[in-house]
């Protein structure tokens, strides 16, 4: 198997997969990532690319994403052409196409099987509560927002049209894609490292201010790639103010950067953290902003947690929720569609309305006061469904489909969905 993995931020979601495949006998695994990609320790076959230029500042706002996609696609096409000239041709290309990298992959390697990671398809027409756009009444969607998203979906539609196979992590994400393309998208979660995650009664962390917090202490945690409304940061901070009033000795540990991954920046502040610090009152001696952490340090935060808050718009489900469940956290989460795929209220955590600050604060204070061991055990049991062993096995079968008769391939795709989600095929 000659496999080419393409991801702007390589390895991205493919980390565990590539780590496994690079050691498979008979597999030649190579990768393409941007010059800013973190790379993967121990993996030497990464080729980096850089777009020839940035997008033009005078480009129509609706077309900026598409222009950037073309620039990324051209840069990757040049790398592909060089590989072809060197005599290397992939059997399969596995890619996250969200930045446009594979727009011209089929023009260079028409016989390669192109498998796309279909992370999200924006819902420009979705009613509030069904998709991310317009979900939060605090930030209503404008006509320009809807028009920009509709235009942005042109890239995602192109990606769906020219791939041979799609794969998406959850049924919720699968349901966001147009009906016409769903039959070519398998539901397979890439997996979290459940072998490395789990409770640790001896776990401890040191905060930037020098506090040492240990497992068993009254610690409430919140994690996001970046602290922003899409992941409910504004709701959490309002709840935290109330939690600290109800529980005078608890500490809050907040992990995440100050950039914006999704949505827009605050209108009158540099970051959403700065914006919320102007709004809420809290005890700075008991509130610890950790920034972005190395994985081992982040895992210890989850192991120290006595109550973990996960809030999200109806959007991509974060690894952090599943990793918190794997660590046996008492999870307080938003009752939004992607979360309901992994959690059930009062079985493996608590599901509350996304914007119900009082309810979230009350649940947080209650979780700090007592350990709901059955919920924690059920959360850990649920996380096993999302282990890397299952993700690697299902992805491997998917990539090997082209070597099987069509009927066998269809059966494999159905089994992929059943293995990872516990549900029947879409």
Coordinates of C-alpha atoms in Angstrom, one line a residue:
X1 CA 0.0 0.0 0.0
X2 CA 1.5 3.3 -1.1
X3 CA -0.4 5.8 1.1
X4 CA -0.2 9.6 0.9
X5 CA -1.6 11.5 3.9
X6 CA -2.3 15.2 3.4
X7 CA -3.2 17.6 6.2
X8 CA -2.5 21.3 6.5
X9 CA -1.6 20.9 10.2
X10 CA -0.1 17.4 9.8
X11 CA -0.7 15.1 11.5
X12 CA -4.0 16.6 12.8
X13 CA -6.6 14.0 13.2
X14 CA -4.4 11.4 11.6
X15 CA -1.8 11.2 14.3
X16 CA -2.6 7.7 15.7
X17 CA -3.3 6.3 12.3
X18 CA 0.0 7.3 10.8
X19 CA 1.9 6.1 13.8
X20 CA 0.4 2.7 13.3
X21 CA 0.6 2.5 9.5
X22 CA 4.2 3.6 9.2
X23 CA 5.2 0.3 10.8
X24 CA 2.8 -1.9 8.7
X25 CA 4.8 -4.4 6.5
X26 CA 4.3 -3.5 2.9
X27 CA 3.1 0.0 3.6
X28 CA 4.9 3.0 2.2
X29 CA 3.4 6.0 4.0
X30 CA 4.3 9.6 3.1
X31 CA 2.7 12.9 4.1
X32 CA 2.3 16.5 3.0
X33 CA 1.7 19.3 5.4
X34 CA 2.1 23.1 5.5
X35 CA 5.4 24.7 6.5
X36 CA 3.7 25.6 9.8
X37 CA 2.5 22.0 10.6
X38 CA 3.8 20.6 13.8
X39 CA 4.9 17.3 12.2
X40 CA 5.1 13.9 13.9
X41 CA 8.1 12.8 16.0
X42 CA 9.6 9.6 14.5
X43 CA 8.0 10.1 11.1
X44 CA 10.5 11.4 8.5
X45 CA 8.5 11.2 5.3
X46 CA 6.8 14.6 5.6
X47 CA 7.0 17.0 2.7
X48 CA 6.2 20.6 3.6
X49 CA 4.6 23.1 1.3
X50 CA 4.0 26.9 1.3
X51 CA 1.4 28.8 -0.7
X52 CA 3.0 31.1 -3.3
X53 CA 1.3 34.1 -1.7
X54 CA -1.4 35.0 0.7
X55 CA -4.9 36.0 -0.2
X56 CA -5.4 39.5 -1.6
X57 CA -6.8 42.0 0.9
X58 CA -9.1 43.5 -1.8
X59 CA -10.7 40.1 -2.5
X60 CA -14.5 39.9 -2.1
X61 CA -15.1 38.7 1.5
X62 CA -17.3 35.8 0.3
X63 CA -14.4 34.5 -1.8
X64 CA -11.5 34.8 0.5
X65 CA -11.8 31.2 1.7
X66 CA -12.0 30.0 -1.9
X67 CA -9.0 32.0 -3.0
X68 CA -6.9 30.6 -0.1
X69 CA -8.1 27.1 -1.1
X70 CA -6.9 27.6 -4.6
X71 CA -3.5 28.8 -3.4
X72 CA -3.2 25.8 -1.1
X73 CA -4.3 23.5 -3.8
X74 CA -1.8 24.9 -6.3
X75 CA 1.0 24.5 -3.7
X76 CA 0.2 20.9 -3.0
X77 CA -0.2 20.2 -6.7
X78 CA 3.4 21.3 -7.2
X79 CA 4.5 18.8 -4.6
X80 CA 2.4 16.0 -6.2
X81 CA 3.8 16.7 -9.6
X82 CA 7.3 16.5 -8.2
X83 CA 6.5 13.1 -6.6
X84 CA 5.2 11.9 -9.9
X85 CA 8.3 13.1 -11.7
X86 CA 10.4 11.1 -9.1
X87 CA 8.4 8.0 -10.0
X88 CA 6.3 7.7 -6.8
X89 CA 2.5 7.2 -7.2
X90 CA 0.1 6.7 -4.3
X91 CA -2.5 3.9 -4.3
X92 CA -4.6 6.0 -1.9
X93 CA -4.6 9.6 -0.8
X94 CA -6.1 10.2 2.6
X95 CA -6.6 14.0 3.2
X96 CA -8.4 16.6 5.2
X97 CA -9.5 18.8 2.3
X98 CA -10.8 21.7 4.3
X99 CA -8.1 24.2 3.2
X100 CA -8.2 23.2 -0.5
X101 CA -5.1 21.0 -0.6
X102 CA -6.6 18.3 -2.7
X103 CA -8.5 20.5 -5.2
X104 CA -6.1 19.3 -8.0
X105 CA -5.0 15.9 -6.6
X106 CA -7.0 13.9 -9.1
X107 CA -5.5 16.0 -11.9
X108 CA -2.1 14.7 -11.0
X109 CA -3.0 11.2 -9.8
X110 CA -6.3 10.3 -11.5
X111 CA -5.9 6.6 -10.6
X112 CA -5.3 7.1 -6.9
X113 CA -8.2 6.5 -4.6
X114 CA -9.0 9.8 -2.9
X115 CA -10.4 9.5 0.6
X116 CA -11.5 12.7 2.3
X117 CA -12.0 13.5 6.0
X118 CA -15.3 15.2 5.8
X119 CA -15.2 17.2 9.0
X120 CA -18.0 19.7 8.5
X121 CA -20.6 21.1 6.1
X122 CA -21.9 24.4 7.2
X123 CA -25.7 24.8 7.4
X124 CA -26.5 28.2 5.9
X125 CA -30.3 27.4 6.0
X126 CA -30.5 25.5 9.3
X127 CA -32.9 26.6 11.9
X128 CA -31.5 27.7 15.2
X129 CA -30.6 24.6 17.2
X130 CA -30.0 22.4 14.2
X131 CA -26.6 23.7 13.3
X132 CA -24.0 26.1 14.4
X133 CA -24.9 29.1 12.4
X134 CA -27.5 31.2 14.3
X135 CA -27.6 28.8 17.3
X136 CA -26.5 31.3 19.9
X137 CA -29.0 34.2 20.2
X138 CA -26.3 36.3 21.8
X139 CA -24.5 36.3 18.4
X140 CA -27.2 36.3 15.7
X141 CA -26.3 35.4 12.2
X142 CA -26.4 38.3 9.6
X143 CA -27.3 38.0 6.0
X144 CA -23.6 38.4 5.2
X145 CA -22.8 35.5 7.5
X146 CA -25.2 33.2 5.7
X147 CA -24.1 34.4 2.3
X148 CA -20.4 33.9 3.2
X149 CA -21.1 30.4 4.6
X150 CA -23.1 29.4 1.5
X151 CA -20.2 30.5 -0.7
X152 CA -17.7 28.7 1.5
X153 CA -19.7 25.5 1.1
X154 CA -18.8 25.6 -2.6
X155 CA -15.3 24.3 -1.5
X156 CA -16.8 21.5 0.6
X157 CA -19.2 20.5 -2.2
X158 CA -16.3 20.3 -4.6
X159 CA -14.4 18.1 -2.1
X160 CA -17.4 15.8 -1.8
X161 CA -17.9 15.7 -5.6
X162 CA -14.4 14.6 -6.6
X163 CA -13.4 12.3 -3.7
X164 CA -13.9 8.5 -4.1
X165 CA -14.8 8.0 -0.5
X166 CA -15.5 10.2 2.5
X167 CA -15.2 9.5 6.2
X168 CA -16.5 11.5 9.1
X169 CA -16.1 10.9 12.9
X170 CA -19.7 11.0 14.1
X171 CA -23.2 10.5 12.9
X172 CA -24.0 14.1 13.7
X173 CA -21.3 15.3 11.4
X174 CA -22.4 12.8 8.7
X175 CA -26.0 14.3 8.9
X176 CA -24.8 17.8 8.2
X177 CA -23.6 16.8 4.7
X178 CA -26.0 17.0 1.7
X179 CA -28.2 14.0 1.3
X180 CA -26.9 13.4 -2.2
X181 CA -23.4 12.6 -0.8
X182 CA -24.1 10.8 2.4
X183 CA -24.0 7.3 0.8
X184 CA -20.3 7.8 0.0
X185 CA -19.3 8.9 3.6
X186 CA -18.5 6.3 6.2
X187 CA -18.8 7.1 9.9
X188 CA -15.6 6.2 11.7
X189 CA -14.1 8.0 14.6
X190 CA -10.3 8.2 14.3
X191 CA -10.0 7.4 18.0
X192 CA -8.5 8.8 21.2
X193 CA -5.7 7.2 23.1
X194 CA -7.7 5.3 25.8
X195 CA -4.6 3.2 26.6
X196 CA -2.8 6.3 28.0
X197 CA -5.9 7.9 29.6
X198 CA -7.7 7.0 32.8
X199 CA -8.0 8.1 36.4
X200 CA -4.8 8.6 38.4
X201 CA -5.4 9.2 42.2
X202 CA -1.8 10.4 42.4
X203 CA -2.1 13.0 39.6
X204 CA -1.2 16.6 40.4
X205 CA -0.6 19.8 38.5
X206 CA 1.2 23.1 39.2
X207 CA -0.5 26.3 38.1
X208 CA 1.4 29.3 36.7
X209 CA 0.9 31.1 40.1
X210 CA 2.6 28.1 41.9
X211 CA -0.5 26.4 43.3
X212 CA -0.3 22.6 43.5
X213 CA -3.6 20.9 42.8
X214 CA -4.1 17.2 43.3
X215 CA -6.7 14.6 42.3
X216 CA -9.4 14.8 45.0
X217 CA -9.2 18.5 45.4
X218 CA -12.2 20.6 44.5
X219 CA -11.1 21.5 40.9
X220 CA -13.4 22.5 38.1
X221 CA -11.9 22.3 34.6
X222 CA -12.6 23.7 31.2
X223 CA -10.7 22.8 28.0
X224 CA -10.9 24.2 24.4
X225 CA -8.4 24.6 21.6
X226 CA -9.2 28.3 21.9
X227 CA -11.3 30.2 24.4
X228 CA -14.3 31.3 22.4
X229 CA -18.1 31.3 22.2
X230 CA -18.4 28.3 19.8
X231 CA -17.1 26.2 22.7
X232 CA -19.2 28.1 25.3
X233 CA -16.4 30.0 27.0
X234 CA -18.6 33.0 27.7
X235 CA -21.2 30.7 29.3
X236 CA -18.6 28.9 31.4
X237 CA -17.1 32.1 32.7
X238 CA -20.6 33.3 33.8
X239 CA -21.2 30.0 35.5
X240 CA -17.8 30.0 37.1
X241 CA -18.5 33.3 38.8
X242 CA -21.5 31.7 40.5
X243 CA -19.7 28.4 41.3
X244 CA -17.0 30.3 43.2
X245 CA -19.7 32.1 45.2
X246 CA -21.3 28.8 46.1
X247 CA -18.0 26.9 46.7
X248 CA -15.5 29.3 48.4
X249 CA -12.5 26.9 48.2
X250 CA -12.7 25.5 44.7
X251 CA -10.1 26.2 42.0
X252 CA -10.8 26.6 38.3
X253 CA -8.3 25.3 35.7
X254 CA -8.8 26.7 32.2
X255 CA -6.9 25.2 29.2
X256 CA -6.9 26.9 25.8
X257 CA -5.4 29.6 23.6
X258 CA -6.5 33.1 23.0
X259 CA -6.9 32.8 19.2
X260 CA -10.2 32.2 17.4
X261 CA -10.7 28.8 15.7
X262 CA -14.3 29.3 14.8
X263 CA -16.6 32.3 14.5
X264 CA -15.6 35.9 15.0
X265 CA -13.4 37.9 17.3
X266 CA -14.9 40.1 20.1
X267 CA -15.8 43.6 18.9
X268 CA -14.1 45.6 21.6
X269 CA -11.3 43.4 23.0
X270 CA -8.3 41.6 21.6
X271 CA -9.4 38.1 22.9
X272 CA -12.6 36.5 24.3
X273 CA -10.7 36.0 27.5
X274 CA -10.2 39.7 27.8
X275 CA -13.8 40.3 26.9
X276 CA -15.1 38.0 29.6
X277 CA -12.7 39.3 32.3
X278 CA -14.4 42.7 31.8
X279 CA -17.8 41.1 32.4
X280 CA -17.5 38.7 35.2
X281 CA -16.1 38.9 38.7
X282 CA -14.1 36.0 40.0
X283 CA -11.3 35.2 42.4
X284 CA -8.0 35.4 40.5
X285 CA -6.2 33.4 43.2
X286 CA -8.5 30.5 42.4
X287 CA -8.7 30.9 38.6
X288 CA -5.8 29.5 36.6
X289 CA -5.5 30.2 32.8
X290 CA -3.0 27.5 31.6
X291 CA -2.9 28.4 27.9
X292 CA -2.2 25.6 25.5
X293 CA -0.5 22.6 27.2
X294 CA 1.6 19.6 26.0
X295 CA -0.6 16.5 25.8
X296 CA 0.8 14.9 29.0
X297 CA 0.2 18.1 31.0
X298 CA -3.3 18.4 29.6
X299 CA -4.1 14.8 30.5
X300 CA -3.1 15.5 34.1
X301 CA -5.5 18.4 34.2
X302 CA -8.3 16.0 33.3
X303 CA -7.0 13.5 36.0
X304 CA -7.1 16.2 38.6
X305 CA -10.5 17.4 37.6
X306 CA -13.4 17.0 40.1
X307 CA -15.9 18.5 37.6
X308 CA -15.3 19.1 33.9
X309 CA -17.4 21.5 31.9
X310 CA -17.8 20.9 28.1
X311 CA -20.0 23.3 26.2
X312 CA -20.4 23.5 22.4
X313 CA -22.6 24.8 19.7
X314 CA -24.1 22.1 17.4
X315 CA -20.7 21.6 15.8
X316 CA -17.7 19.2 15.5
X317 CA -17.4 17.0 18.6
X318 CA -14.1 17.7 20.4
X319 CA -11.6 15.0 21.3
X320 CA -11.5 16.7 24.7
X321 CA -14.9 15.6 25.7
X322 CA -14.1 11.9 25.0
X323 CA -10.7 12.2 26.7
X324 CA -12.4 13.7 29.8
X325 CA -14.8 10.8 29.8
X326 CA -11.8 8.3 29.4
X327 CA -10.2 9.9 32.5
X328 CA -13.4 9.3 34.5
X329 CA -14.3 13.0 34.8
X330 CA -17.7 14.1 36.1
X331 CA -18.8 15.8 32.9
X332 CA -21.2 18.7 32.8
X333 CA -22.0 19.2 29.1
X334 CA -24.3 21.2 26.8
X335 CA -27.4 19.3 25.7
X336 CA -26.5 19.8 22.0
X337 CA -26.8 17.2 19.3
X338 CA -23.2 16.2 18.8
X339 CA -22.8 15.7 22.6
X340 CA -25.9 13.5 22.8
X341 CA -24.2 11.1 20.5
X342 CA -21.6 10.3 23.2
X343 CA -23.5 11.2 26.4
X344 CA -26.8 10.5 28.1
X345 CA -28.1 12.6 30.9
X346 CA -27.7 11.0 34.3
X347 CA -26.0 8.0 32.8
X348 CA -22.5 9.0 32.0
X349 CA -22.7 12.7 32.8
X350 CA -25.1 15.7 33.0
X351 CA -26.6 17.4 29.9
X352 CA -27.9 20.9 30.4
X353 CA -29.1 23.6 28.2
X354 CA -26.1 25.4 26.5
X355 CA -27.0 28.8 27.9
X356 CA -28.5 27.9 31.3
X357 CA -25.8 29.6 33.4
X358 CA -27.6 28.9 36.7
X359 CA -28.1 25.2 36.0
X360 CA -24.5 24.7 34.9
X361 CA -23.3 26.5 38.0
X362 CA -25.5 24.4 40.3
X363 CA -24.4 21.2 38.6
X364 CA -20.7 22.3 38.9
X365 CA -21.1 23.0 42.6
X366 CA -22.9 19.7 43.2
X367 CA -20.2 17.8 41.3
X368 CA -17.5 19.4 43.4
X369 CA -19.3 18.4 46.6
X370 CA -19.8 14.7 45.7
X371 CA -18.4 12.0 43.4
X372 CA -20.9 10.3 41.2
X373 CA -18.9 7.1 40.8
X374 CA -21.4 5.3 38.6
X375 CA -21.5 8.2 36.1
X376 CA -17.7 8.3 36.0
X377 CA -17.5 4.5 35.4
X378 CA -20.1 4.8 32.7
X379 CA -18.2 7.6 31.1
X380 CA -15.1 5.5 31.0
X381 CA -17.0 2.6 29.5
X382 CA -18.4 4.8 26.8
X383 CA -15.0 6.1 25.9
X384 CA -13.8 2.6 25.0
X385 CA -16.0 2.8 21.8
X386 CA -13.7 5.6 20.7
X387 CA -10.3 3.9 21.3
X388 CA -7.5 4.2 18.8
X389 CA -7.5 0.5 18.3
X390 CA -11.0 0.6 16.9
X391 CA -10.3 3.7 14.8
X392 CA -7.1 2.3 13.3
X393 CA -8.8 -1.0 12.5
X394 CA -11.8 0.6 10.8
X395 CA -9.7 3.1 8.8
X396 CA -7.4 0.3 7.7
X397 CA -10.4 -1.7 6.4
X398 CA -11.7 1.3 4.6
X399 CA -8.4 2.0 2.9
X400 CA -8.2 -1.7 1.8
X401 CA -11.7 -1.6 0.3
X402 CA -10.4 -1.1 -3.2
X403 CA -8.6 -4.5 -3.0
X404 CA -12.0 -6.2 -2.4
X405 CA -15.0 -6.9 -4.5
X406 CA -17.6 -4.1 -4.4
X407 CA -20.1 -6.2 -2.4
X408 CA -17.4 -6.9 0.2
X409 CA -16.5 -3.2 0.3
X410 CA -20.1 -2.2 1.1
X411 CA -20.2 -4.7 3.9
X412 CA -17.0 -3.3 5.3
X413 CA -18.4 0.2 5.3
X414 CA -21.5 -0.9 7.1
X415 CA -19.3 -2.7 9.7
X416 CA -17.2 0.4 10.1
X417 CA -20.2 2.4 11.2
X418 CA -21.5 -0.3 13.5
X419 CA -18.1 -0.8 15.1
X420 CA -17.5 2.8 16.0
X421 CA -20.9 4.3 16.7
X422 CA -22.8 1.3 17.9
X423 CA -25.5 2.2 15.4
X424 CA -26.8 0.8 12.1
X425 CA -25.5 2.1 8.8
X426 CA -26.8 5.5 7.7

